[in-house]
Coordinates of C-alpha atoms in Angstrom, one line a residue:
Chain A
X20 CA 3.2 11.7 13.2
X21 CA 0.7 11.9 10.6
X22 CA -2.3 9.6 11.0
X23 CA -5.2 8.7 7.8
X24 CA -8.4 7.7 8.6
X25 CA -11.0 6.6 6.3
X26 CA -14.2 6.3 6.2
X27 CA -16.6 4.2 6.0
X28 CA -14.4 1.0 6.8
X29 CA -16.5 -1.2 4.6
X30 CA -19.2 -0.3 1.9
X31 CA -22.0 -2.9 0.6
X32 CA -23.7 -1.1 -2.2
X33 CA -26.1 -2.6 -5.4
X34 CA -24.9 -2.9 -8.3
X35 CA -26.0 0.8 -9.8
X36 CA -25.4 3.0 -6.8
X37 CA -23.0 5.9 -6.3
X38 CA -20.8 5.9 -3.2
X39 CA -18.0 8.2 -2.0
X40 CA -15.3 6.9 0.7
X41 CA -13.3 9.7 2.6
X42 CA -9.8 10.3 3.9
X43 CA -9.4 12.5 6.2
X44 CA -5.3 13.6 7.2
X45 CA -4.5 14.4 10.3
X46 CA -2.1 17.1 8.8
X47 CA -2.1 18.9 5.6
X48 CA -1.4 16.5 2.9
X49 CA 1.6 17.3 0.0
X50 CA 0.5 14.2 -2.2
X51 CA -2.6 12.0 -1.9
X52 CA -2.7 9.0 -3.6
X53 CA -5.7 6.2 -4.3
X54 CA -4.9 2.8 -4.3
X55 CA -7.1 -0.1 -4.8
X56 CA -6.4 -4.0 -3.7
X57 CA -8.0 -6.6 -5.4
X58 CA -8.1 -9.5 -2.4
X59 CA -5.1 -10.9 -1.3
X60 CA -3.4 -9.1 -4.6
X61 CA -1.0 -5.8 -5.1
X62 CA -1.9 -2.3 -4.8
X63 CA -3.4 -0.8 -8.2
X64 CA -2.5 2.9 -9.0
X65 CA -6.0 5.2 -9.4
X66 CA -5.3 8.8 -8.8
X67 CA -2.5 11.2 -7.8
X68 CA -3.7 14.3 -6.3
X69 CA -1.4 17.1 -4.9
X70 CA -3.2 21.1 -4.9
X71 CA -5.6 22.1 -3.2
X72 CA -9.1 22.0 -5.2
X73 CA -8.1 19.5 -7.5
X74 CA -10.2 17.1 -9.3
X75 CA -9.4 13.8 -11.1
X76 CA -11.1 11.0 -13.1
X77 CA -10.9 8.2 -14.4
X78 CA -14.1 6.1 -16.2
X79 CA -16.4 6.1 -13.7
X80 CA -14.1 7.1 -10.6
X81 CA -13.3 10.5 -9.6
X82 CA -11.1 11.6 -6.9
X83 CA -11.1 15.2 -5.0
X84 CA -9.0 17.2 -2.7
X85 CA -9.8 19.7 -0.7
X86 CA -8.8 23.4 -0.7
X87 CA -6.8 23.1 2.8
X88 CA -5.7 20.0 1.7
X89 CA -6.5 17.5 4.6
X90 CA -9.0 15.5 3.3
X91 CA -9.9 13.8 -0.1
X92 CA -12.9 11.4 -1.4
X93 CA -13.0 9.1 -3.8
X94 CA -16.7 8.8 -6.1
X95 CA -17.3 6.5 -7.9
X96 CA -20.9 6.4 -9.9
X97 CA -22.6 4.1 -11.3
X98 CA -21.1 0.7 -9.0
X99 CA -20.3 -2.4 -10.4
X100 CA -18.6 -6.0 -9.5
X101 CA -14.9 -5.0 -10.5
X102 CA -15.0 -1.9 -8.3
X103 CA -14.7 -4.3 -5.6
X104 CA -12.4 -4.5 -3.2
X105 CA -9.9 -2.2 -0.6
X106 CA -9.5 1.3 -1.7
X107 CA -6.4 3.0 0.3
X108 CA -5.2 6.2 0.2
X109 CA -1.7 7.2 0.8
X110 CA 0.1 10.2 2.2
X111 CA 3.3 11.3 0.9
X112 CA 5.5 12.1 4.0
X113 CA 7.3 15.4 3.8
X114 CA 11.0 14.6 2.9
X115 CA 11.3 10.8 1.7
X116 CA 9.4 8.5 -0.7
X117 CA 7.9 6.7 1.4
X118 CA 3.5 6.4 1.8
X119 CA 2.1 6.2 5.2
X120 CA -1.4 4.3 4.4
X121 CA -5.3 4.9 5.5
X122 CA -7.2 2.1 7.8
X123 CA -8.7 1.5 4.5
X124 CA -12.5 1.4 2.6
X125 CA -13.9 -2.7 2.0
X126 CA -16.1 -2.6 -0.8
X127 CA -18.8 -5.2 -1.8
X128 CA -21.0 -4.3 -4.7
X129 CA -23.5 -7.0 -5.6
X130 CA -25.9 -7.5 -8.8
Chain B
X7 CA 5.7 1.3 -15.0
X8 CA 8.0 -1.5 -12.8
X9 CA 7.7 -5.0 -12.8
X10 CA 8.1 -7.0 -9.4
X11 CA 8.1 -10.1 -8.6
X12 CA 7.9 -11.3 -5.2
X13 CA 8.6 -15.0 -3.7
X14 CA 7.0 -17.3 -2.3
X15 CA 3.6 -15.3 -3.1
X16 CA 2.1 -17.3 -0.2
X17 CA 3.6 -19.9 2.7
X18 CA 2.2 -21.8 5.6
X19 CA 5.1 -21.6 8.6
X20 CA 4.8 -23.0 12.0
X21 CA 6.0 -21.1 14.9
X22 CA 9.6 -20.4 15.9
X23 CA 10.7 -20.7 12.4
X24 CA 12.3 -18.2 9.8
X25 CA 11.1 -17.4 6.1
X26 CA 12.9 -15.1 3.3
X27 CA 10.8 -13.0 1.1
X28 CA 12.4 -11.9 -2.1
X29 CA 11.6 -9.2 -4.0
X30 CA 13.3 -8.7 -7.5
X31 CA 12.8 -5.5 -10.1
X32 CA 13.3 -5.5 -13.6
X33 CA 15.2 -2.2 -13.6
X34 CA 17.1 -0.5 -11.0
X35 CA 15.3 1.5 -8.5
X36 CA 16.5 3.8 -5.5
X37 CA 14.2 2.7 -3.0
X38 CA 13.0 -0.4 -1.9
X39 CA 10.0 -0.4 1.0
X40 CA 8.5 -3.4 2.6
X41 CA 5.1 -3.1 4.3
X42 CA 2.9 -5.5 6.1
X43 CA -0.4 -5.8 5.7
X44 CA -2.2 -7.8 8.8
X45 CA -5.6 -9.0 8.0
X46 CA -8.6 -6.5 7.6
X47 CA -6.0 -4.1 8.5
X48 CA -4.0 -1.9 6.1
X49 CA -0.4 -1.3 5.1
X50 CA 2.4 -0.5 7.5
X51 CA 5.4 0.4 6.7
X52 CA 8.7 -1.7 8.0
X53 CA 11.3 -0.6 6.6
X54 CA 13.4 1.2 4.0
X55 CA 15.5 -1.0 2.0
X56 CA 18.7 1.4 1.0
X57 CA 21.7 -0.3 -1.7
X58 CA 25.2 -0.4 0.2
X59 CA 23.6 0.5 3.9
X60 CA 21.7 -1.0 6.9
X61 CA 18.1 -0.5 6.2
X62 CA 15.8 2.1 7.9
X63 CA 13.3 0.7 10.4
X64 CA 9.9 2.8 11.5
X65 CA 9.0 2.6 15.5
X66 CA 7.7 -0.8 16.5
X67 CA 9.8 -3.1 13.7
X68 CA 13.6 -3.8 15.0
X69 CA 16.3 -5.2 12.6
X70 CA 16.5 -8.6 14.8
X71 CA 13.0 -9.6 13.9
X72 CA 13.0 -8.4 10.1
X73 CA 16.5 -8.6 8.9
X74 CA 16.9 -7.0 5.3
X75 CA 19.0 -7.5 2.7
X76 CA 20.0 -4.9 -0.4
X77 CA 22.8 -6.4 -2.1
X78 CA 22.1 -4.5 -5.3
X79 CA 19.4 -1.8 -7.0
X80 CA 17.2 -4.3 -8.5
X81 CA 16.9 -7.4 -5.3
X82 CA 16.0 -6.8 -1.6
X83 CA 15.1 -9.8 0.5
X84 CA 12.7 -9.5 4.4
X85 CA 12.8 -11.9 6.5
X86 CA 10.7 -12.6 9.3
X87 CA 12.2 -14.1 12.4
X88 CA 10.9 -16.7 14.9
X89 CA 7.9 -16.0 13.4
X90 CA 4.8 -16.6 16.1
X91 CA 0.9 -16.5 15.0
X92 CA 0.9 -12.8 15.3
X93 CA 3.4 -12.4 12.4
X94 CA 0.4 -14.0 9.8
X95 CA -0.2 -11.1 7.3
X96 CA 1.0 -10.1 4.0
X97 CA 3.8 -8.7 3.1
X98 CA 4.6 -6.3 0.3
X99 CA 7.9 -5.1 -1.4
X100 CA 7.0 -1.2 -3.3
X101 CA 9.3 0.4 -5.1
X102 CA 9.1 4.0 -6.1
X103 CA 9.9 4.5 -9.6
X104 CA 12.9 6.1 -11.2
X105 CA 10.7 8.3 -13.9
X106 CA 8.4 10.9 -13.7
X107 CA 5.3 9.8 -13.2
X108 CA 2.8 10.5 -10.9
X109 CA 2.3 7.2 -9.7
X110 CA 4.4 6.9 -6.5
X111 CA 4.9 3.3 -5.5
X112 CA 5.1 0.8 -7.5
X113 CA 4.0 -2.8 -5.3
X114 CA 4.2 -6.2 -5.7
X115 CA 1.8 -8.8 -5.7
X116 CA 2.5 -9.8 -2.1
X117 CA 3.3 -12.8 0.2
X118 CA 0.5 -14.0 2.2
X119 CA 1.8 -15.8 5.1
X120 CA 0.1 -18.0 7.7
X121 CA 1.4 -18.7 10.8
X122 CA 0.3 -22.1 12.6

C-alpha cells in the first residue's frame, strides 16, 4: 500500500524565516494535495498538484512536485503566526476518491 | 465549496459506552469518508460511507466497532462502540465534492473526543 512520510515532524522557526517541509511517496503520486490544520480544527485546502515539475503558489506559500513524481515540498517564505499549525499532504489513491494522509509537519513560528 | 457540519464537535465519554457522530452536507455528495485523527498523529481513514449500501472499511477498522449509517446523499452518521481510552481522537467526516474543482476533500470541523 502506498505509505507518505514527511518531514521534519515539527518545525519551530522565528517569525521571518523561510522553511520547506517534504513529502516523500512511497510510490509515484497521481495527485498531491496540501492541507493545513489549524489545532483541533478542519483541514484547509492549499495546493493541488498532479504533473510532474509542477509549481504552485499561493501569497507567501508555494508548493512543488517533482519530475518522477514521488515527492513534493511545501515553502513557505517569509514565516508568520497564522502559518501555524499541521501541514498534511495527501495522496490520491489510484481508482477511488479517497486521500491516504502524510505523518504530518507541526509548525510553531514565534515573534 | 461544501459546507459540513458535524455533531457534537467535541465529547467527554467514559469507557464501555457508545457515541454517534453526525455529519450533515448542504448539497448532495457521492462520497462520504470518515477519518480519525489520534493525537499528534495524522489522518486515517475508516471508512467509506456509500448511499443505499454497507459502508467500505480499510484494514484494522471492523463494522462492529464503527457502525455507519448513509440513509441519504447529504447525512452519514459514525459511531464508535464500547469505546475504551485508546478510541480518544478526532474524528472527521470529508466529503469529495461533486464539481470540478481541484480541491479534493472537502472536511469538517471535527469531533474531538476524550475517553475517561
Amino acid at each position: 500500500s502506498q505509505e507518505l512520510e514527511q518531514s521534519p515532524q515539527s518545525l519551530i522557526v522565528q517569525e521571518g524565516k523561510n522553511l520547506t517541509i517534504n513529502c516523500t511517496s512511497s510510490k509515484t503520486l497521481y495527485g498531491l494535495y496540501w492541507y493545513k490544520q489549524k489545532y483541533g480544527e478542519g483541514l484547509i485546502f492549499l495546493m493541488m498538484l498532479q504533473k510532474g515539475g509542477e509549481e504552485k503558489s499561493h501569497e507567501k506559500i508555494t508548493a512543488k512536485l517533482d519530475e518522477k513524481k514521488q515527492q513534493s515540498s511545501l515553502h513557505i517564505t517569509a514565516s508568520q503566526p497564522s502559518h501555524a499549525g499541521i501541514y498534511l499532504c495527501g495522496a490520491e489513491t489510484t481508482s477511488t476518491d479517497k486521500l491516504i494522509f502524510g505523518t504530518g509537519t507541526r509548525l510553531q513560528v514565534f515573534p | 465549496s461544501a459546507v459540513i457540519s458535524q455533531k457534537p464537535s467535541r465529547d467527554i465519554c467514559q469507557r464501555g459506552t457508545s457515541l454517534t457522530i453526525q455529519c450533515q452536507v448542504d448539497s448532495q455528495v457521492t462520497m462520504m469518508f470518515w477519518y480519525r485523527q489520534q493525537p499528534g498523529q495524522s489522518l486515517t481513514l475508516i471508512a467509506t460511507a456509500n448511499q443505499g449500501s454497507e459502508a467500505t472499511y480499510e484494514s484494522g477498522f471492523v463494522i462492529d466497532k464503527f457502525p455507519i449509517s448513509r440513509p441519504n446523499l447529504t447525512f452519514s452518521t459514525l459511531t464508535v462502540s464500547n469505546m475504551s481510552p485508546e478510541d480518544s481522537s478526532i474524528y472527521l467526516c470529508s466529503v469529495a465534492p461533486w464539481t470540478d474543482t481541484n480541491e479534493k476533500l472537502f472536511f469538517g470541523s471535527g469531533t474531538q473526543l476524550s475517553v475517561l
